[in-house]
CSV table of C-alpha atoms in Angstrom, one decimal:
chain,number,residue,atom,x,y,z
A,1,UNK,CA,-18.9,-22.8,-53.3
A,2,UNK,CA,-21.2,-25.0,-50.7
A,3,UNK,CA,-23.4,-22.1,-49.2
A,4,UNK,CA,-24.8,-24.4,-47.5
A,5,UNK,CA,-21.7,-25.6,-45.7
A,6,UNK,CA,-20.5,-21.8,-45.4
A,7,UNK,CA,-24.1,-20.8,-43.5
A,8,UNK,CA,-23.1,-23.6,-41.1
A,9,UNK,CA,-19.4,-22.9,-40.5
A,10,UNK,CA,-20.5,-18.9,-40.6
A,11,UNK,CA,-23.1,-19.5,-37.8
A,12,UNK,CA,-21.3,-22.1,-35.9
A,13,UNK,CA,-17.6,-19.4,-35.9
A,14,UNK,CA,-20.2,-16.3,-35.3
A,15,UNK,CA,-21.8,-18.0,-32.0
A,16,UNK,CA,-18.8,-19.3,-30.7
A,17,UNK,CA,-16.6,-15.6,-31.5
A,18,UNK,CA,-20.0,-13.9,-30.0
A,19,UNK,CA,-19.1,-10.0,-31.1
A,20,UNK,CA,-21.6,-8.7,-28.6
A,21,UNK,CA,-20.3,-10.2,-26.2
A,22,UNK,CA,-17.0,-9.7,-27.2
A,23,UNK,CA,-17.7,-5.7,-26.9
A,24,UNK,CA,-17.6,-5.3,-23.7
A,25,UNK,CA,-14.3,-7.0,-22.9
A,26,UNK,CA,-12.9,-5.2,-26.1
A,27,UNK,CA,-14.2,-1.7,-24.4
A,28,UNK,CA,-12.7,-2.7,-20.8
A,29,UNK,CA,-9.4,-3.4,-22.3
A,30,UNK,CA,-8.9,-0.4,-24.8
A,31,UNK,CA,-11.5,2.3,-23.5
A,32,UNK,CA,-8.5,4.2,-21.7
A,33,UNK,CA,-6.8,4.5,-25.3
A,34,UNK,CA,-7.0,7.0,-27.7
A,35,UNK,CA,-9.5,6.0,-30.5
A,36,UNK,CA,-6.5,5.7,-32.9
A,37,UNK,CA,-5.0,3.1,-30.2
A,38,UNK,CA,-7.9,1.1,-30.1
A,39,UNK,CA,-8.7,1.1,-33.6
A,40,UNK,CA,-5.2,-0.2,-34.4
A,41,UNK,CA,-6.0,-3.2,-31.4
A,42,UNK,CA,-9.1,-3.9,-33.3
A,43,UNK,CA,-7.6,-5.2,-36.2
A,44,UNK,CA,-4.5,-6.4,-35.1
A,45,UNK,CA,-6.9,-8.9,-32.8
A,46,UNK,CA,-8.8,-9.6,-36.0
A,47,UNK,CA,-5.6,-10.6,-38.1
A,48,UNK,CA,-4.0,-12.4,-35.3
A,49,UNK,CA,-7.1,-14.7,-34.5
A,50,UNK,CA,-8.1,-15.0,-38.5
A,51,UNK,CA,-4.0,-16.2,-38.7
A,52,UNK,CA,-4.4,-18.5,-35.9
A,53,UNK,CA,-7.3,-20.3,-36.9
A,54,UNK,CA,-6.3,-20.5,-40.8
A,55,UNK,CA,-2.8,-22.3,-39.2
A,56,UNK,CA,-5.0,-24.5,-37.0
A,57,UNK,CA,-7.4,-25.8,-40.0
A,58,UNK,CA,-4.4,-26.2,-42.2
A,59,UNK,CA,-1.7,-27.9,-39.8
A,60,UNK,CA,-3.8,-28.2,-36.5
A,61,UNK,CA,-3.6,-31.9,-36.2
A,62,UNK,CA,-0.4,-32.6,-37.3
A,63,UNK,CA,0.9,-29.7,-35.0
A,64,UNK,CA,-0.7,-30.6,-32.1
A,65,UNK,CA,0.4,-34.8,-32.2
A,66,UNK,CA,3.7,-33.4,-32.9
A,67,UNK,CA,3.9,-31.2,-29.5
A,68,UNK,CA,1.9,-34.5,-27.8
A,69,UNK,CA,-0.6,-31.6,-26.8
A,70,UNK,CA,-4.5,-32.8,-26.9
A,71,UNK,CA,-6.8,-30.3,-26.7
A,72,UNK,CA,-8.2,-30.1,-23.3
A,73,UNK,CA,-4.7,-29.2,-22.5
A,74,UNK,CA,-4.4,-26.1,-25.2
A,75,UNK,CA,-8.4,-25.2,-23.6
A,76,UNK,CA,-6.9,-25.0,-19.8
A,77,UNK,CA,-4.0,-23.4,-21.0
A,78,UNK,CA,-6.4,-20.5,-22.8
A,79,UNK,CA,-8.3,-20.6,-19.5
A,80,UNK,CA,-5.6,-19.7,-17.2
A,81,UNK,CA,-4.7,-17.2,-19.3
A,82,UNK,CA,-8.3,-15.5,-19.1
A,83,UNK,CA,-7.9,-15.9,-15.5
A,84,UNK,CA,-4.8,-13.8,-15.3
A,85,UNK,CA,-6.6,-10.5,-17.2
A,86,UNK,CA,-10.0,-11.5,-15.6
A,87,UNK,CA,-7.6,-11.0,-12.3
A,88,UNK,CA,-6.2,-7.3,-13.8
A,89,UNK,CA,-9.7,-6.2,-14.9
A,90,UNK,CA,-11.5,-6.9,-11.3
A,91,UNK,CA,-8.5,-5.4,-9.4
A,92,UNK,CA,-7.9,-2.1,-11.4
A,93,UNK,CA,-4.8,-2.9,-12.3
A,94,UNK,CA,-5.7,-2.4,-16.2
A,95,UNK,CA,-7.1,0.7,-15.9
A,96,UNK,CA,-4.1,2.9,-16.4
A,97,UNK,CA,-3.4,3.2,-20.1
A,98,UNK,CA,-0.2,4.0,-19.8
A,99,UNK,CA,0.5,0.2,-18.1
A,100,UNK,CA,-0.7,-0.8,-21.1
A,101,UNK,CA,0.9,-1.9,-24.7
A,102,UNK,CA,-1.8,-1.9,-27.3
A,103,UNK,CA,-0.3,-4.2,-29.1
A,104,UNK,CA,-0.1,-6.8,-26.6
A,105,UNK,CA,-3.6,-6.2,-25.9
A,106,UNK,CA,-4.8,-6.8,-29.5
A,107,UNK,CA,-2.7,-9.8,-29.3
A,108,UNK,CA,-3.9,-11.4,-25.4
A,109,UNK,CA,-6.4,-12.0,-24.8
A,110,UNK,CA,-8.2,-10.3,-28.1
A,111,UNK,CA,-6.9,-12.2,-30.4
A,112,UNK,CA,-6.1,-15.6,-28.5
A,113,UNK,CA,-7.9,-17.1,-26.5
A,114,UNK,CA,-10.9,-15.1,-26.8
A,115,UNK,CA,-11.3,-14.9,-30.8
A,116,UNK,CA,-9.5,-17.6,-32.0
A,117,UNK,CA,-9.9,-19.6,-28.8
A,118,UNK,CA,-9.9,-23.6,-28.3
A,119,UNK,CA,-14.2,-23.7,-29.8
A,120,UNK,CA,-13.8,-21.5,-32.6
A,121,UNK,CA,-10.0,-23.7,-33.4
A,122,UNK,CA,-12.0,-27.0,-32.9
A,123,UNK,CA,-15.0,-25.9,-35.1
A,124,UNK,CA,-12.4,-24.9,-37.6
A,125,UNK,CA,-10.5,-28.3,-37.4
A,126,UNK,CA,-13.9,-30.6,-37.3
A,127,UNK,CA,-15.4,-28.9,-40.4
A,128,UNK,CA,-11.7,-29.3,-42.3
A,129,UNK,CA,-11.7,-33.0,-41.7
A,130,UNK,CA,-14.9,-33.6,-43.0
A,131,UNK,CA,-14.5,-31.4,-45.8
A,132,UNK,CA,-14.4,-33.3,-49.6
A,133,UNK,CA,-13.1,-31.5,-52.7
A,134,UNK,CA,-12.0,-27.4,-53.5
A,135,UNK,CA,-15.7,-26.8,-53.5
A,136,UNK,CA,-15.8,-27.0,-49.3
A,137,UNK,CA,-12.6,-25.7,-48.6
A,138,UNK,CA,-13.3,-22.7,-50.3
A,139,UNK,CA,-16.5,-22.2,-48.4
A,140,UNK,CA,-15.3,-22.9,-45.1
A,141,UNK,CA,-12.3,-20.0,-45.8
A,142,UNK,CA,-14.7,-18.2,-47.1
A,143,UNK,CA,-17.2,-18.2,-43.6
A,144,UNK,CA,-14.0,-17.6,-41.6
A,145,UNK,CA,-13.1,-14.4,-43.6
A,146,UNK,CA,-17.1,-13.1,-43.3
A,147,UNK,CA,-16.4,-14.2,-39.7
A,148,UNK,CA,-13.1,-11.8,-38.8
A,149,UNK,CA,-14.9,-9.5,-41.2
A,150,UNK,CA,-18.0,-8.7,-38.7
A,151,UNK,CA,-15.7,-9.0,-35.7
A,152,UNK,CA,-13.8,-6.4,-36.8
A,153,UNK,CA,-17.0,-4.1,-37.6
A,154,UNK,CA,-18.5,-4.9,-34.4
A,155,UNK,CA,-14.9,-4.0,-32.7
A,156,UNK,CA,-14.0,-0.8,-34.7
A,157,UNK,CA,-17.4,0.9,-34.7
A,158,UNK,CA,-17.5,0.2,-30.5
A,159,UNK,CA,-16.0,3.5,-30.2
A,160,UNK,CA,-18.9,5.4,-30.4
A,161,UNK,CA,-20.3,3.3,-26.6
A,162,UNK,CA,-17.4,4.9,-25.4
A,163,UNK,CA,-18.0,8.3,-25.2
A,164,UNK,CA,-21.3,7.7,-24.2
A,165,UNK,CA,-20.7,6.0,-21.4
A,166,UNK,CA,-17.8,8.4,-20.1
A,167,UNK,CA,-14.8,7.3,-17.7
A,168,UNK,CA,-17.0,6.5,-14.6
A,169,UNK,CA,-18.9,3.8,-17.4
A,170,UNK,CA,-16.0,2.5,-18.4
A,171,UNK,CA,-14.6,1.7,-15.0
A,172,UNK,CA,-18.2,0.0,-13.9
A,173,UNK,CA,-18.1,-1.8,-17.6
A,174,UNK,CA,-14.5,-3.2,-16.9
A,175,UNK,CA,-15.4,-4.7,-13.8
A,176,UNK,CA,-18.1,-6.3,-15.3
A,177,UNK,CA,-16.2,-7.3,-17.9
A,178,UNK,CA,-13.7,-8.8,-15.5
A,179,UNK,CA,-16.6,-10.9,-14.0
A,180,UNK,CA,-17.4,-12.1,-17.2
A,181,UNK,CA,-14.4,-12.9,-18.3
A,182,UNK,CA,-13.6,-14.9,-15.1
A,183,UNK,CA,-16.7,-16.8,-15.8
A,184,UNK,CA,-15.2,-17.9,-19.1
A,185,UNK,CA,-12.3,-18.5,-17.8
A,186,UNK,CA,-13.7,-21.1,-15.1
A,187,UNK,CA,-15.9,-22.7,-17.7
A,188,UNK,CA,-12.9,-23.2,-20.2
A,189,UNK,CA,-10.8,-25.3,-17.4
A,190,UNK,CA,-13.9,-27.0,-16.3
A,191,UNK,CA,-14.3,-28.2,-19.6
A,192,UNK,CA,-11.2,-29.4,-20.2
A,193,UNK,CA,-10.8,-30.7,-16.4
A,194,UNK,CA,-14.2,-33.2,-17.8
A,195,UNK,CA,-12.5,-33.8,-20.7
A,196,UNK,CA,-9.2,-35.1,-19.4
A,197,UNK,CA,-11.7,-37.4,-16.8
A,198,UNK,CA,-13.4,-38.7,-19.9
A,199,UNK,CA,-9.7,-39.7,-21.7
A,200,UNK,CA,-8.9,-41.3,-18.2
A,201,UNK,CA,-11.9,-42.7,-17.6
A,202,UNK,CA,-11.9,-44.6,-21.9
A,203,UNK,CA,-8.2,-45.5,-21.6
A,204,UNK,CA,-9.3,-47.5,-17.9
């Protein structure tokens, strides 16, 4: 195995994942739940995003041309999605646990677009391309496993903030979260919004 190559794809995945920052969204969504609730969305997030990104770095290209979808389009496409819970999280409307499915939470926006969203699928694709031989493809799987592995930790053991910070925490946390979130949200279209200029602007 390339340690080197799986320090960079393990840094580059870890940044762009971000499981601090990932916490607090994780504890907005799921801090109503029971702790057996939200344990169960912590790995079904994990296993959805690790799945995702393993389908993208094996068949992303080929999928993608197929479906004539470039990737500024899949990137808006995760930001309006962000916008909608964003939306849910600033108005209240996901603070009743019993509006919510934990299983549809683990798998939007947990585990796609905010795990295996359009920068960690892109990284994944990028360093799959340039890979040469069994000896970098088996690092690169390797970094995305240690990857979902410390997500996962970070997610599970987030339990513990919640009964610290009590019901009145959580509510100020999820509306902070829902700022956040928004943020992201705004930044992913904006991105993608340049991007498609950029096409536009090469293919003139």
């Amino acid at each position: 195995m390339d340690l080197k190559l799986f320090g960079e794809v393990f840094v580059t995945l870890l940044v762009i994942t971000d499981p601090p920052g990932m916490m607090p969204i994780f504890l907005a969504l799921t801090g109503p739940l029971p702790a057996r609730d939200r344990n169960r969305a912590a790995w079904q997030a994990v296993a959805l995003a690790l799945g995702v990104i393993v389908i993208f770095a094996v068949a992303g290209q080929t999928l993608l041309a197929y479906l004539h979808v470039d990737l500024p389009a899949l990137q808006a496409a995760g930001g309006l999605l962000l916008v909608l819970v964003a939306l849910e999280l600033l108005t209240g409307k996901a603070d009743d646990p019993s509006q919510q499915v934990t299983s549809n939470i683990a798998l939007v926006p947990l585990g796609t677009p905010l795990l295996a969203g359009p920068g960690a699928i892109v990284a994944t694709m990028l360093f799959v391309q340039q890979a040469q031989g069994f000896r970098d493809f088996s690092a690169i799987a390797a970094a995305i496993v240690a990857v979902m592995v410390a997500v996962w930790i970070v997610l599970r053991f987030s339990g513990g903030i919640v009964k610290i910070l009590r019901p009145g925490g959580i509510e100020v946390l999820t509306r902070i979260a829902g700022l956040l979130l928004a943020a992201i949200a705004v930044q992913l279209i904006a991105d993608a919004v340049a991007a498609f200029v950029t096409q536009y602007i090469r293919m003139a």
